[in-house]
Short mmCIF file of C-alpha atoms and ligand atoms in Angstrom, two decimals:
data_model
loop_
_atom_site.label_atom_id
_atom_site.label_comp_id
_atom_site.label_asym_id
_atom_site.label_seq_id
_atom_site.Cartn_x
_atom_site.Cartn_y
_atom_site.Cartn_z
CA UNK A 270 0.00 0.00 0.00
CA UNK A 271 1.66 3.22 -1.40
CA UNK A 272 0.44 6.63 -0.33
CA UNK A 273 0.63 8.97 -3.70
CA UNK A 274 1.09 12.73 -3.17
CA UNK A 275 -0.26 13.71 -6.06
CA UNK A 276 -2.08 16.74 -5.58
CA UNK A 277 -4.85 15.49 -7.37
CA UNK A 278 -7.10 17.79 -9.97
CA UNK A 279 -6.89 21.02 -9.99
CA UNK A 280 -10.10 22.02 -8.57
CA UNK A 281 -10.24 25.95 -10.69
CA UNK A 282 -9.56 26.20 -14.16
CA UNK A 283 -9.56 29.36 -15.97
CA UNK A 284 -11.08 28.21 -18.94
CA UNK A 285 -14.90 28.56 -19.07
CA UNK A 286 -17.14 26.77 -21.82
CA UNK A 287 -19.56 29.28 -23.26
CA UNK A 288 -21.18 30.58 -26.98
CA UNK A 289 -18.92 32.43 -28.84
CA UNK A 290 -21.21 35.29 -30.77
CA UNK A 291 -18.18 35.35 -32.89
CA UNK A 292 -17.73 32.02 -34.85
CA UNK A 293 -21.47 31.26 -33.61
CA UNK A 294 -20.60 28.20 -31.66
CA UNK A 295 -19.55 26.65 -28.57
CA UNK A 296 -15.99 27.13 -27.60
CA UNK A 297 -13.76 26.46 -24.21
CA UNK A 298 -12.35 29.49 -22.42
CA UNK A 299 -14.99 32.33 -23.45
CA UNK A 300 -14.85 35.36 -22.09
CA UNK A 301 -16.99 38.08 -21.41
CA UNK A 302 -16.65 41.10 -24.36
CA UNK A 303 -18.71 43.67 -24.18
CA UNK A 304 -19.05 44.48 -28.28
CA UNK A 305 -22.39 46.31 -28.41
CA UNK A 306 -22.41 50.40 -27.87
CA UNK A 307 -24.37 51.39 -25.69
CA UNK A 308 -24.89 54.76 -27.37
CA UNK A 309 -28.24 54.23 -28.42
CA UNK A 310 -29.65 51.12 -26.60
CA UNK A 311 -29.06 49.33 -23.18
CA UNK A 312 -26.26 47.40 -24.76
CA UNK A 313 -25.19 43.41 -24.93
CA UNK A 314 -22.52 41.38 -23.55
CA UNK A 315 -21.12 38.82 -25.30
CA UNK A 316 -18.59 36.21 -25.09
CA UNK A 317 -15.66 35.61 -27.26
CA UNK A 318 -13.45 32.79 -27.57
CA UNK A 319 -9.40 32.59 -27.72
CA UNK A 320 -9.16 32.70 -31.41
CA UNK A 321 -11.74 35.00 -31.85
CA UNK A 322 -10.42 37.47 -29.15
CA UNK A 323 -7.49 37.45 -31.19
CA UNK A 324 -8.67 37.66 -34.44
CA UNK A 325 -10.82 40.60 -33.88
CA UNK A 326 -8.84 42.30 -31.42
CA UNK A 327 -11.07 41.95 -28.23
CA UNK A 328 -10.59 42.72 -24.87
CA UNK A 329 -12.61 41.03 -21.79
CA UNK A 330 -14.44 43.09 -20.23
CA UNK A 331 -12.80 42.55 -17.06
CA UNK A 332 -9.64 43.61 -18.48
CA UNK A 333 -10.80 47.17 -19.49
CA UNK A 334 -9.54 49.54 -17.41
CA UNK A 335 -12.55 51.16 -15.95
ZN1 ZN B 489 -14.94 32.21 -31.33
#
C-alpha cells in the first residue's frame, strides 16, 4: 500500500465553456466582451473565444480599465 502525493485535480480552471457570438458556436475558455455600444440602446454582452479574441482584437471586459 503506497500513499501517492499527487495533488490530485486542480479544482479551478480558468477556462470557461460558453457561446462564442463570434464564430457562432460553442468554444472552451470564453470570455466576457462587451461588443455592443451602448450609445443608443441598453447594450449586450457577449462572449468571445481565444481565437476570436485574437482575431478581432477583443478585450474582456474585465480587463478594461474602468
Ligand atoms: Zn470564437
Amino acid at each position: 500500500m503506497a500513499e501517492s502525493t499527487q495533488p490530485g485535480t486542480p479544482a479551478t480552471t480558468p477556462t470557461s465553456w460558453g457561446w462564442c457570438a463570434w464564430h457562432q458556436s460553442y468554444a472552451r475558455g470564453v470570455r466576457l466582451i462587451r461588443a455592443i455600444e451602448q450609445g443608443s440602446g441598453p447594450g449586450a454582452s457577449l462572449f468571445a473565444c481565444g481565437p476570436c479574441r485574437k482575431t478581432h482584437n477583443l478585450t474582456p471586459l474585465a480587463d478594461l480599465p474602468l
